[in-house]
Coordinates of C-alpha atoms in Angstrom, one line a residue:
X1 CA 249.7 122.9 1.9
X2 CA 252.1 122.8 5.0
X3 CA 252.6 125.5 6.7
X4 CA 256.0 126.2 7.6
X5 CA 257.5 125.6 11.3
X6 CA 257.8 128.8 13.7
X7 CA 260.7 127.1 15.5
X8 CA 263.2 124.3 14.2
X9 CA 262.8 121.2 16.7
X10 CA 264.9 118.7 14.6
X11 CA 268.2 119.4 16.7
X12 CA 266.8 117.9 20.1
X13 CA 265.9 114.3 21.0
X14 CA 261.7 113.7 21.6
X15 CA 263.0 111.4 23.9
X16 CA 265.4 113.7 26.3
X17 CA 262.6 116.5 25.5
X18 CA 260.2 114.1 27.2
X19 CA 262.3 112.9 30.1
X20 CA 262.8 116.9 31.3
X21 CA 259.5 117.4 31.2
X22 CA 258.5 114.1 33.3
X23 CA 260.8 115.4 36.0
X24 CA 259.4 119.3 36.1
X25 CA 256.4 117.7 36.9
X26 CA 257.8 115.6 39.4
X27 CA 259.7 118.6 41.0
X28 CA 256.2 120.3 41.2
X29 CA 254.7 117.2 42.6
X30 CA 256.9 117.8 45.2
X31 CA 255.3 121.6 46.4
X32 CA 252.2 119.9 47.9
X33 CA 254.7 116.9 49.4
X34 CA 256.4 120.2 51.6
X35 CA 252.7 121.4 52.6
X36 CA 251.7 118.2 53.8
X37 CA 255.3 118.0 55.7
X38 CA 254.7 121.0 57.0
X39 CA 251.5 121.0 57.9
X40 CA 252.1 117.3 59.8
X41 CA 254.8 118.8 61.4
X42 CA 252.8 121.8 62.8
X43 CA 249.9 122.4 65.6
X44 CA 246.8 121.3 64.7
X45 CA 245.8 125.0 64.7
X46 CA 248.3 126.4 62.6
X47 CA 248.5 123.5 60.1
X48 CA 246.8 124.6 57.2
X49 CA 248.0 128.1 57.3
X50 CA 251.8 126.1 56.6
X51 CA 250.2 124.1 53.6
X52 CA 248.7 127.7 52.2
X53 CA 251.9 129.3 52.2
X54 CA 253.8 126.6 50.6
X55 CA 251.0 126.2 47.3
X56 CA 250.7 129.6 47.3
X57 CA 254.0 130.8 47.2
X58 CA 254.4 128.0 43.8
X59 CA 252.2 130.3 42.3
X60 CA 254.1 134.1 42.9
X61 CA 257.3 132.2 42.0
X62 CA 255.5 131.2 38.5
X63 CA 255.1 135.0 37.8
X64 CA 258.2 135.8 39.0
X65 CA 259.9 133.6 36.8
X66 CA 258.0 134.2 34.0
X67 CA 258.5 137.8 34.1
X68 CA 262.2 138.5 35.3
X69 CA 263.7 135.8 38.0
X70 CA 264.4 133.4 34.6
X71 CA 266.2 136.8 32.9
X72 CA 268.2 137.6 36.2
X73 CA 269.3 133.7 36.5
X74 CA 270.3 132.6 33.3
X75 CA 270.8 135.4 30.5
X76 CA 273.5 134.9 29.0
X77 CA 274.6 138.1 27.9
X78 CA 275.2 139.2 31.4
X79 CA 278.9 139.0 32.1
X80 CA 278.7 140.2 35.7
X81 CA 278.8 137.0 37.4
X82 CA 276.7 138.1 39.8
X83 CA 273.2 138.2 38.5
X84 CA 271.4 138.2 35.2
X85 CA 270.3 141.1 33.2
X86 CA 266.5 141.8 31.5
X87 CA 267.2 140.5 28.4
X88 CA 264.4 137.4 28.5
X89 CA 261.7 139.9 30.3
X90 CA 258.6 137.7 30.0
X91 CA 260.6 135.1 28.4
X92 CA 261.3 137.2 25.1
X93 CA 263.5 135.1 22.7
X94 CA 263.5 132.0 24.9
X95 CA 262.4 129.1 22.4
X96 CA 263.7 126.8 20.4
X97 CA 267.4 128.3 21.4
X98 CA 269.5 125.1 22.6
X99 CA 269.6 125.8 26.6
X100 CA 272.8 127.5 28.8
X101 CA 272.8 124.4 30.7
X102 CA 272.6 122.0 27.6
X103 CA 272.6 121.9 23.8
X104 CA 270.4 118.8 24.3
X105 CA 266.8 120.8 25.0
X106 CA 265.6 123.9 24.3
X107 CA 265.9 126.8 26.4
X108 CA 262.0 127.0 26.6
X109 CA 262.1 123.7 28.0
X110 CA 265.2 124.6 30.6
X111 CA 263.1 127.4 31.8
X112 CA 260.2 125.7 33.0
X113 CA 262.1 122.9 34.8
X114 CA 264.4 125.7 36.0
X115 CA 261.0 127.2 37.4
X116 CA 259.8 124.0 39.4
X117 CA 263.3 124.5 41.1
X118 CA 262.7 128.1 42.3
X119 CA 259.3 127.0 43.2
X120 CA 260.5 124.0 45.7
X121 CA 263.1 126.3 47.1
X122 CA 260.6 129.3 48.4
X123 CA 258.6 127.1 49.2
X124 CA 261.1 125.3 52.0
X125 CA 261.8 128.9 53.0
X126 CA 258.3 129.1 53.9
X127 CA 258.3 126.7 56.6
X128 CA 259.7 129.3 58.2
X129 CA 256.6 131.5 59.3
X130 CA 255.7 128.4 61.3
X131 CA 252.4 129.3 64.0
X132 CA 253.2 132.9 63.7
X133 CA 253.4 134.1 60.7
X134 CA 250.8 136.3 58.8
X135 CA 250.3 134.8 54.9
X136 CA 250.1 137.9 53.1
X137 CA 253.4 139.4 54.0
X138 CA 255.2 135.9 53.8
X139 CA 254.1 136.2 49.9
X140 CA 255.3 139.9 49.3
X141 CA 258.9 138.8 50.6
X142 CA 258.8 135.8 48.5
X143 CA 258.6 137.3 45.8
X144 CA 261.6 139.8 46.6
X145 CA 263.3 136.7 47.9
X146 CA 263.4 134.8 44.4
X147 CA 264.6 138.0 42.9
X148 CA 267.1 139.2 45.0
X149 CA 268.4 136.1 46.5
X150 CA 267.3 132.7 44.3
X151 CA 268.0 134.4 40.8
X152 CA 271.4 135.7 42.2
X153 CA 272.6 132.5 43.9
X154 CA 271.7 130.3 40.8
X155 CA 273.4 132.6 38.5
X156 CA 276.5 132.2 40.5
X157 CA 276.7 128.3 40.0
X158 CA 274.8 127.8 36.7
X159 CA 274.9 130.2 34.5
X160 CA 277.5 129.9 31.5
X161 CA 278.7 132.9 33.3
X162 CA 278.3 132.8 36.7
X163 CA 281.3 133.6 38.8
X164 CA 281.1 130.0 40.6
X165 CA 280.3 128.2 37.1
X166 CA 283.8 129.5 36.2
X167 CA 285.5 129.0 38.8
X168 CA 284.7 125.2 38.7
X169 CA 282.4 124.3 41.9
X170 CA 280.8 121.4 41.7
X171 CA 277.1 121.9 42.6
X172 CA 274.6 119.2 40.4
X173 CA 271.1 120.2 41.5
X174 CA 271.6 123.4 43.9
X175 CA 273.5 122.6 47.0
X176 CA 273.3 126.0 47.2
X177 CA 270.7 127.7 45.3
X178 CA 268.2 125.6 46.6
X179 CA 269.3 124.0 50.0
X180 CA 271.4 126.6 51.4
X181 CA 269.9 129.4 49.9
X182 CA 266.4 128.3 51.8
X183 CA 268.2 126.9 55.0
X184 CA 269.8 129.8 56.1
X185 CA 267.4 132.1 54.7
X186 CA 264.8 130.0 56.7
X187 CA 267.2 130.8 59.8
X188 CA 267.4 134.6 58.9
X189 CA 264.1 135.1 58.1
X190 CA 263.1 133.5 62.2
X191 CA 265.8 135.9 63.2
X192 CA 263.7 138.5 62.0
X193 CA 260.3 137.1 62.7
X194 CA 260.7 136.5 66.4
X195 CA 260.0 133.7 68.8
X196 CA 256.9 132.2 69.5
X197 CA 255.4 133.1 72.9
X198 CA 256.4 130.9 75.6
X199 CA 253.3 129.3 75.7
X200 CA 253.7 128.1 72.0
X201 CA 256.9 126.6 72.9
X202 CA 255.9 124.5 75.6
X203 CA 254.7 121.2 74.9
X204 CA 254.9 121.6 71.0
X205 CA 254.8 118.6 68.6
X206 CA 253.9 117.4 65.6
X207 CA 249.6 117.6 65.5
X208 CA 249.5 114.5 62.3
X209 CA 252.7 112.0 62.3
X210 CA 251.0 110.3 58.9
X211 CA 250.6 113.9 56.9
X212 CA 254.6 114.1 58.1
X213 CA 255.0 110.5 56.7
X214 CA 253.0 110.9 53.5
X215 CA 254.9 114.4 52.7
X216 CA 258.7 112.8 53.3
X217 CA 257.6 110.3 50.7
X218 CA 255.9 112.5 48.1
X219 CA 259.1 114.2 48.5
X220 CA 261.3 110.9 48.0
X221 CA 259.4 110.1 45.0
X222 CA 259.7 113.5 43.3
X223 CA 263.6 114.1 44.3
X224 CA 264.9 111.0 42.4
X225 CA 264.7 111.6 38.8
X226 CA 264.8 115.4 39.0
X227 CA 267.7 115.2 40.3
X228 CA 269.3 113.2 37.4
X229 CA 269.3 116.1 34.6
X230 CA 270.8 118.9 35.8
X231 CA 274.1 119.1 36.3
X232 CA 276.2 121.8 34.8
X233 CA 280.1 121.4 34.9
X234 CA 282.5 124.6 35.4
X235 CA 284.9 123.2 32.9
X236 CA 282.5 122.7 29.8
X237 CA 278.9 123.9 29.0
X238 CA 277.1 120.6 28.8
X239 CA 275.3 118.9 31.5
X240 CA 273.6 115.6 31.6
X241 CA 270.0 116.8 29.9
X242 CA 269.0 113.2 29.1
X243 CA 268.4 109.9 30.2
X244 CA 271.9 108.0 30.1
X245 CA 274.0 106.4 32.9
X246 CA 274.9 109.6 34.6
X247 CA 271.2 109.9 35.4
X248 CA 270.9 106.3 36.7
X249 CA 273.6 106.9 39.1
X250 CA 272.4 110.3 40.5
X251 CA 269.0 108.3 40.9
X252 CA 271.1 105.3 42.5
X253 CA 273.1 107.9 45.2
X254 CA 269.7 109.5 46.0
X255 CA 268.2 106.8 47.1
X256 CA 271.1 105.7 49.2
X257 CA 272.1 108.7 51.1
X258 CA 267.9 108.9 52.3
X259 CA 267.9 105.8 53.2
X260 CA 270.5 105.5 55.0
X261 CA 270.5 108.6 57.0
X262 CA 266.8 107.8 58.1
X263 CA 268.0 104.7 59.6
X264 CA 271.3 106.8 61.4
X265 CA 268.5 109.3 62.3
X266 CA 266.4 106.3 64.0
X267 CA 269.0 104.6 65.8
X268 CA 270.5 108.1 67.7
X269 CA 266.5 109.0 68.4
X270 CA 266.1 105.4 69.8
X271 CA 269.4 105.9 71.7
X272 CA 268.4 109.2 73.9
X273 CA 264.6 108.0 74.0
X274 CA 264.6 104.4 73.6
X275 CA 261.7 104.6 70.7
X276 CA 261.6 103.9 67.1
X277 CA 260.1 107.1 65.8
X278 CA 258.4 108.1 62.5
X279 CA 259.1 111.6 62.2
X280 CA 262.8 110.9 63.7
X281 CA 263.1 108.2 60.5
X282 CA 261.1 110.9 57.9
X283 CA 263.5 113.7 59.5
X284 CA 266.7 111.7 58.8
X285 CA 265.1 110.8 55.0
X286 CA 264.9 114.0 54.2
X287 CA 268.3 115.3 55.6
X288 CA 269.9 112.2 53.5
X289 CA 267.8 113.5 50.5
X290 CA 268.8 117.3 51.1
X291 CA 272.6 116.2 51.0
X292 CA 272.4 114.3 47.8
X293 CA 271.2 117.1 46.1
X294 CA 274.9 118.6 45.2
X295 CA 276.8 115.5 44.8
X296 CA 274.5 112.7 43.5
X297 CA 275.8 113.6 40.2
X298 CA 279.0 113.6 41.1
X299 CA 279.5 110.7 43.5
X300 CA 280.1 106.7 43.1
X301 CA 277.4 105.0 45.3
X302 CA 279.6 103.8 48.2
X303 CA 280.4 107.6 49.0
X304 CA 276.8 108.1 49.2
X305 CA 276.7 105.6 52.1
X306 CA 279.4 107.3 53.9
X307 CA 277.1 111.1 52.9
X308 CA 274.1 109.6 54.5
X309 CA 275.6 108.2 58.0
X310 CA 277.3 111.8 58.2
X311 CA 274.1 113.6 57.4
X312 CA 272.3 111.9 59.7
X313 CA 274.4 112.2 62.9
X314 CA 275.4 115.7 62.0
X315 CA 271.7 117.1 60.5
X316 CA 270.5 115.2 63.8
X317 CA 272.5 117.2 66.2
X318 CA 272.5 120.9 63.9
X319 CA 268.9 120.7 65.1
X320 CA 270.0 121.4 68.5
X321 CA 271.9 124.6 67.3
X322 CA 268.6 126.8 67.2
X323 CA 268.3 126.1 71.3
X324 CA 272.2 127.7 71.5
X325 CA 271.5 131.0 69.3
X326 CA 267.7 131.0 70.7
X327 CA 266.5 131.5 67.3
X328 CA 262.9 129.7 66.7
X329 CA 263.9 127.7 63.2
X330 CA 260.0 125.8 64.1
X331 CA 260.7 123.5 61.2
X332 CA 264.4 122.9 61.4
X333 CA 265.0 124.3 58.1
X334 CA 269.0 125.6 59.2
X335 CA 269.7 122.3 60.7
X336 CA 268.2 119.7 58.0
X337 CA 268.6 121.7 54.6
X338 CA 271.2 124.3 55.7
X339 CA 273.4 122.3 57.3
X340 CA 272.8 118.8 54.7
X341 CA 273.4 121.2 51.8
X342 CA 277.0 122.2 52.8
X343 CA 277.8 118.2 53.2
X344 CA 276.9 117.4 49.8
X345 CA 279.0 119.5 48.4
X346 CA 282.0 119.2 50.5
X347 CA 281.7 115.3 49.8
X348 CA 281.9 116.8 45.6
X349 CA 285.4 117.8 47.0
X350 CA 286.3 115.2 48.6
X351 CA 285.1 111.8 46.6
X352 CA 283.6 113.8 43.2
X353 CA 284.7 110.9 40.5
X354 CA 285.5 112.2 36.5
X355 CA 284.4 108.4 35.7
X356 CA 280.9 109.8 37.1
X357 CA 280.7 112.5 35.6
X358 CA 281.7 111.0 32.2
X359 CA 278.4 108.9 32.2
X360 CA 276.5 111.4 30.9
X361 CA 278.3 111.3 27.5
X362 CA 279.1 115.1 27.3
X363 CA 281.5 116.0 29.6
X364 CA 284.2 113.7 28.9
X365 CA 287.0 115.8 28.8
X366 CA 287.9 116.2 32.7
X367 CA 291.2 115.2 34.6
X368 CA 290.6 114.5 38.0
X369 CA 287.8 115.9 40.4
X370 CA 288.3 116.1 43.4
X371 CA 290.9 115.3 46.3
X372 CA 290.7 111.7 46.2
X373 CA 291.6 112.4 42.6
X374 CA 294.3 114.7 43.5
X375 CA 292.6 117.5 42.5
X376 CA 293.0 119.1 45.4
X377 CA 292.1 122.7 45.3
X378 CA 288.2 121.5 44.9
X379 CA 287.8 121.4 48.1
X380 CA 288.9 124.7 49.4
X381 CA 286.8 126.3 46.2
X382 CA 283.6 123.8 47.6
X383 CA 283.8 125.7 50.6
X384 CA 284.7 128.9 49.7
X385 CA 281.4 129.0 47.4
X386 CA 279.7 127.4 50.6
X387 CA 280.7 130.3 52.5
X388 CA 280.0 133.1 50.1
X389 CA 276.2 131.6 49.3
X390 CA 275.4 131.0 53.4
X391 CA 276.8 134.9 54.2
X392 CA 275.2 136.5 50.9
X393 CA 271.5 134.7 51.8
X394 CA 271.5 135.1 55.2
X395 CA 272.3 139.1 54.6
X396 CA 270.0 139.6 52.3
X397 CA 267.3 137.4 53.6
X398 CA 267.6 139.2 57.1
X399 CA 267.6 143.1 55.1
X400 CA 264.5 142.1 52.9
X401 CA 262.6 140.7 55.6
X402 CA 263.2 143.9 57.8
X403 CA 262.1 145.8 54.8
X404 CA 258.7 144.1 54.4
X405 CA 258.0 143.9 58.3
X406 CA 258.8 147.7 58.5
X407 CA 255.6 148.4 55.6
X408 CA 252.7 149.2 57.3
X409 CA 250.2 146.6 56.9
X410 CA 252.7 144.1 56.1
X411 CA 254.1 142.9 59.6
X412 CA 255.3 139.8 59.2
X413 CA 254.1 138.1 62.9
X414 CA 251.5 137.6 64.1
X415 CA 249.5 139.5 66.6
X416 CA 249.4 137.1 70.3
X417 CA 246.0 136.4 70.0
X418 CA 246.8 134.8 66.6
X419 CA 249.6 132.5 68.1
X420 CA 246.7 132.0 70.7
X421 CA 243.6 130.9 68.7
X422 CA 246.1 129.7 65.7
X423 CA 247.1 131.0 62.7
X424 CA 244.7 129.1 60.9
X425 CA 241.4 130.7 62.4
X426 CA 243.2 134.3 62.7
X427 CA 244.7 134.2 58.6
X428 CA 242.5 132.0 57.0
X429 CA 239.6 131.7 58.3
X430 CA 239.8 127.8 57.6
X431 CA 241.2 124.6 59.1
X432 CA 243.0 121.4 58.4
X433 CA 240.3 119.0 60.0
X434 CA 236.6 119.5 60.6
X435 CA 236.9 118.6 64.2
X436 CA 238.7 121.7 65.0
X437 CA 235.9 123.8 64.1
X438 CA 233.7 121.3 66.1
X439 CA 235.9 122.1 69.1
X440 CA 236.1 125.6 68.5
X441 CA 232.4 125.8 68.5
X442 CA 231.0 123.1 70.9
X443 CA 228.5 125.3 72.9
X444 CA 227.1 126.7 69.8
X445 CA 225.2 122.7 69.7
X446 CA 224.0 123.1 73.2
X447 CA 223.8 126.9 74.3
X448 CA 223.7 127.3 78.2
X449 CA 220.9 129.0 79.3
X450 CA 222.8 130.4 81.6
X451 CA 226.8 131.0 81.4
X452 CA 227.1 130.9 85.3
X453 CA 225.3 127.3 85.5
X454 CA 226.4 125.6 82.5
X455 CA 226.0 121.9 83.9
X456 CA 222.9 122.2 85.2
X457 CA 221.2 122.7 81.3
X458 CA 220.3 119.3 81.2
X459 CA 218.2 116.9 83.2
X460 CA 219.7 114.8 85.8
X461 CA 221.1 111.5 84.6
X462 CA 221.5 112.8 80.6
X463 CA 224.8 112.5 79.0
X464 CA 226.9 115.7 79.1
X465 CA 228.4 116.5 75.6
X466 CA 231.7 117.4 75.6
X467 CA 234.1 117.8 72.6
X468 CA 238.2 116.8 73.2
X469 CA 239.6 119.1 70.8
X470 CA 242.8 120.4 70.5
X471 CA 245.1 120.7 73.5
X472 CA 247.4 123.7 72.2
X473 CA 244.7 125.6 70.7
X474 CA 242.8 128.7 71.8
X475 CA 239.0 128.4 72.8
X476 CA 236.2 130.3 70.9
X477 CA 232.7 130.9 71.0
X478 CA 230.5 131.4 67.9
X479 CA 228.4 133.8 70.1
X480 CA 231.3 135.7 71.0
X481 CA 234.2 137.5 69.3
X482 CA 236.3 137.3 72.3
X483 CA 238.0 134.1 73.8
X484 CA 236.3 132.4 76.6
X485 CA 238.2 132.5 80.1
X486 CA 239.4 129.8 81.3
X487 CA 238.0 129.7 85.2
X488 CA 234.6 129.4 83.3
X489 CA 236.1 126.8 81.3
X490 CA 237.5 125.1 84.3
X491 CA 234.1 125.4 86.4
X492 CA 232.4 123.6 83.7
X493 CA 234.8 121.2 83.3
X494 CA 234.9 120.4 87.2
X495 CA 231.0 120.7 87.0
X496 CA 231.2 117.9 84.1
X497 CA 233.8 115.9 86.1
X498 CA 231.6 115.9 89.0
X499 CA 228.1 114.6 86.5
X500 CA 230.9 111.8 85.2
X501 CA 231.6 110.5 88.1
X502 CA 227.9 109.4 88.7
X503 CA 227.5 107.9 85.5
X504 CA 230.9 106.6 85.3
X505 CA 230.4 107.0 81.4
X506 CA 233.3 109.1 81.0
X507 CA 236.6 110.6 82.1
X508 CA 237.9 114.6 82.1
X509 CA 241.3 114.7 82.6
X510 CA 242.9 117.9 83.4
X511 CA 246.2 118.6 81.3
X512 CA 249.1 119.8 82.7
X513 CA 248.9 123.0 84.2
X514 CA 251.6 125.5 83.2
X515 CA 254.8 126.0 85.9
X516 CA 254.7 129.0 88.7
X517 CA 257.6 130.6 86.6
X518 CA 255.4 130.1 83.3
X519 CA 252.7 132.0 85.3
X520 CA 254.0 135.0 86.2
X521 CA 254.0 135.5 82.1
X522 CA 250.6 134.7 81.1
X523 CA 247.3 136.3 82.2
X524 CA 244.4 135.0 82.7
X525 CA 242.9 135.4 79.7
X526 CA 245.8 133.6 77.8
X527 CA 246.3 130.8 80.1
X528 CA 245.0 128.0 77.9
X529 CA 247.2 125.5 78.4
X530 CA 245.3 124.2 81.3
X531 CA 242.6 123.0 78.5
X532 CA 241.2 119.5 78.9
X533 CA 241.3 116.5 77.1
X534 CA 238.3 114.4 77.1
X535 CA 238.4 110.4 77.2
X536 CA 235.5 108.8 76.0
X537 CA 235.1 105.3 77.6
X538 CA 232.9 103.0 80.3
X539 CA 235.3 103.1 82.8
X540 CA 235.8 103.9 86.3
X541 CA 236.5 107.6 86.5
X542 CA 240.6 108.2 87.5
X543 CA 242.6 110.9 86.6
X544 CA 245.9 109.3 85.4
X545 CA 248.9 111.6 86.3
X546 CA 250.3 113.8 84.0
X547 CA 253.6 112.5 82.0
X548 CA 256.4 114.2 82.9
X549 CA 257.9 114.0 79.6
X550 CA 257.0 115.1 76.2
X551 CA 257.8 113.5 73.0
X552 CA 259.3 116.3 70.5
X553 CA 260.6 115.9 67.4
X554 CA 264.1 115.1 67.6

């Protein structure tokens, strides 16, 4: 005997059923693809603490969802426009319903790829508590932040009715509830944080180019086909939920505007530097990437080359703006997804095509799209809906955070010896290679029997063991709770330099010293940046001089 069905499935294609749920994994393949960015991008120190945030945060936005951010986003018998009501608490009635952003899938189905979107989006905002922000409080506020900010802003330009759905903006795959929304939230939420101590600042770079590289391209790989299916179009309640032409395209433009923008990035980074770099190239990817979001539905390919030469001279130099309003955006989340975000979408109202957008089979019925089509009020309501997002984010981003940060127990920076020893050490108690912990703890192989003759523990002529760690972090003893000071740091060092130079086994090479204007800021006790780096090699003991200039990351 057959037992009847719960839910009627006959009114949706297996095969469009099974594309959605290829790309919500794909959008989730791309959480851990913004850790490892992140963490690339970051002091060796502070690394892991980045790739914590990001994975972690994935899983608060997964119960936020689930109980009220889908309800706020996408109910549709909120008529507000603004934001969703509690209708779909804990997804009650959300089954085999066709979706609000397509009759072709279930709303079941639309929620969980709607999820992987909100997931992606906090976790870009979180590259924001770059090397000094504590972990716990960064999850409290993302959790506030997806209800008070994500669930609002995608309302706005995807719900049925949404004020910006109405009104007819063009937005495929969240030029604003995803890009903006974390771009300038990223920028309000450093606003609030604070700046890095000066120390921190000084000589910062990327600690692992190839986690940098991997990232951008776990990324590349998971933005194409999510990118195809959703789409929904002001003037009619259907959306591109399926594997047709429309998707090919949107795949096509993705590509295009990354690629070509990490070559425009390149080229300007080779023309102030005169070097072909990798995070330059994976920087200018990514800002391609961020801009096709909005418009790769939208777009014929050749616009898409002109989006990705405009993203990358304009991304490239908005990552200069955070030096002007002396905000510390670590991660250059304003000038790559802010900024790249806005493009895309002004591009939907300049060069959006009907033809395009007809591809998908279900939104047939439009007249002209944009100016090039003489439509030409899309443009002012593209960037009217720009401005409204950017203003409403960065507000509300800027009020919550102050909220959390003003809890007790919830301060959302770091202490200074945190930023000192690293975020990593301080928050987690863990780190991104083994060898930190080896440099951290070095003297815990050999103990001195004495700390005020430390190189005179061994016998004459026996090799001296000391670890190069990292440069930019804080030194610690497993004996000790506090941090080691650096003349006795420095006396063995010169004590080890003097022991190499009679073996001529290996080098110590002193790195640069901070400036007499630095000094006056730091004590003692904090001035670490005159650690050493060791080189281990049979050769004639020099100390090579100090480069006067430090690669950065743009």
């Amino acid at each position: 005997m057959l037992l009847p069905r719960t839910a009627d499935q006959s009114a949706f294609d297996k095969g469009d059923v099974a594309f959605i749920l290829i790309c919500s994994a794909l959008v989730l393949f791309m959480v851990p693809g913004l850790g490892f960015l992140y963490a690339g991008l970051a002091r060796r120190k502070s690394a892991l603490t980045l790739l914590w945030v990001v994975v972690t945060s994935n899983a608060v936005v997964i119960f936020q969802w689930y109980l009220w951010g889908y309800s706020l986003a996408f109910s549709r018998t909120a008529t507000n426009g603004f934001i969703g009501n509690f209708a779909h608490i804990g997804l009650k009635d959300v089954l085999n319903q066709p979706s609000p952003g397509s009759p072709l899938i279930p709303e079941l189905l639309y929620s969980f790829y709607q999820l992987q979107f909100a997931s992606v989006t906090v976790g870009i905002l979180m590259g924001a508590v770059a090397e000094r922000g504590r972990v716990l409080p960064a999850m409290v506020f993302a959790f506030i932040w997806a209800t008070v900010v994500y669930s609002p802003v995608a309302c706005w330009a995807w719900n049925v009715n949404g004020w910006a759905f109405k009104w007819g903006v063009l937005d495929y795959a969240g030029g604003g509830p995803v890009e903006i929304a974390s771009g300038v939230g990223g920028l309000a939420y450093a606003v609030v944080l604070g700046r890095r101590s000066q120390r921190e600042l000084v000589n910062f770079r990327p600690h692992n180019v190839s986690l940098v590289c991997m990232g951008t391209f776990m990324l590349w790989f998971g933005w194409i086909v999510p990118q195809t299916p959703n789409v929904i179009i002001g003037f009619n309640a259907g959306s591109a939920f399926g594997a047709n032409l429309r998707a090919a395209v949107a795949g096509w433009n993705t590509g295009i505007a990354g690629a070509v923008s990490g070559i425009v990035w390149t080229l300007l980074d080779y023309r102030s530097n005169h070097k072909y770099t990798m995070v330059g190239f994976c920087s200018g990817t990514i800002a391609g990437l961020v801009a096709a979001t909005p418009s790769s539905g939208f777009i014929p390919p050749w616009a898409s080359v002109i989006l990705g030469i405009v993203a990358g001279v304009c991304c490239n130099y908005a990552t200069k703006i955070k030096h002007w309003i002396r905000v510390d955006d670590a991660l250059d989340l304003f000038g790559e997804h802010g900024i790249a975000g806005m493009l895309g979408l002004l591009f939907n109202g300049l060069f959006a095509a009907d033809y395009i957008i007809s591809l998908d089979g279900v939104n047939t019925s439009m007249d002209g799209a944009s100016f090039m089509q003489r439509r030409y009020k899309q443009l002012y309501i593209q960037f009217t809906y720009i401005v409204a997002v950017a203003a409403y984010v960065f507000v509300v981003t800027a009020a919550a955070a102050k909220v959390v940060d003003m809890i007790p127990g919830l301060a959302l920076k770091g202490d200074p010896e945190a930023e000192l020893i690293g975020m990593d050490d301080h928050e987690i108690g863990e780190f991104v290679q083994d060898f930190v912990e080896v440099r951290r703890a070095f003297d815990a192989w050999n103990p001195p029997s004495s700390e005020e003759d430390v190189g005179d523990q061994r016998a004459d002529g026996e090799e001296e063991v000391v670890a190069a760690g990292d440069r930019h972090g804080g030194f610690t003893d497993l004996y000790a709770t506090e941090l080691r000071p650096t003349h006795e740091l420095n006396r063995s060092v010169s004590r080890g330099r003097s022991r190499a130079d009679q073996s001529t086994t290996r080098t110590v090479v002193k790195s640069q010293t901070p400036s007499p204007k630095d000094k006056d800021d730091l004590n003692e006790k904090d001035n670490h940046d005159a650690q050493v780096d060791v080189v281990s090699a049979p050769v004639e003991p020099i100390n090579p001089p100090v480069p006067t200039t430090v690669p950065v990351r743009h």
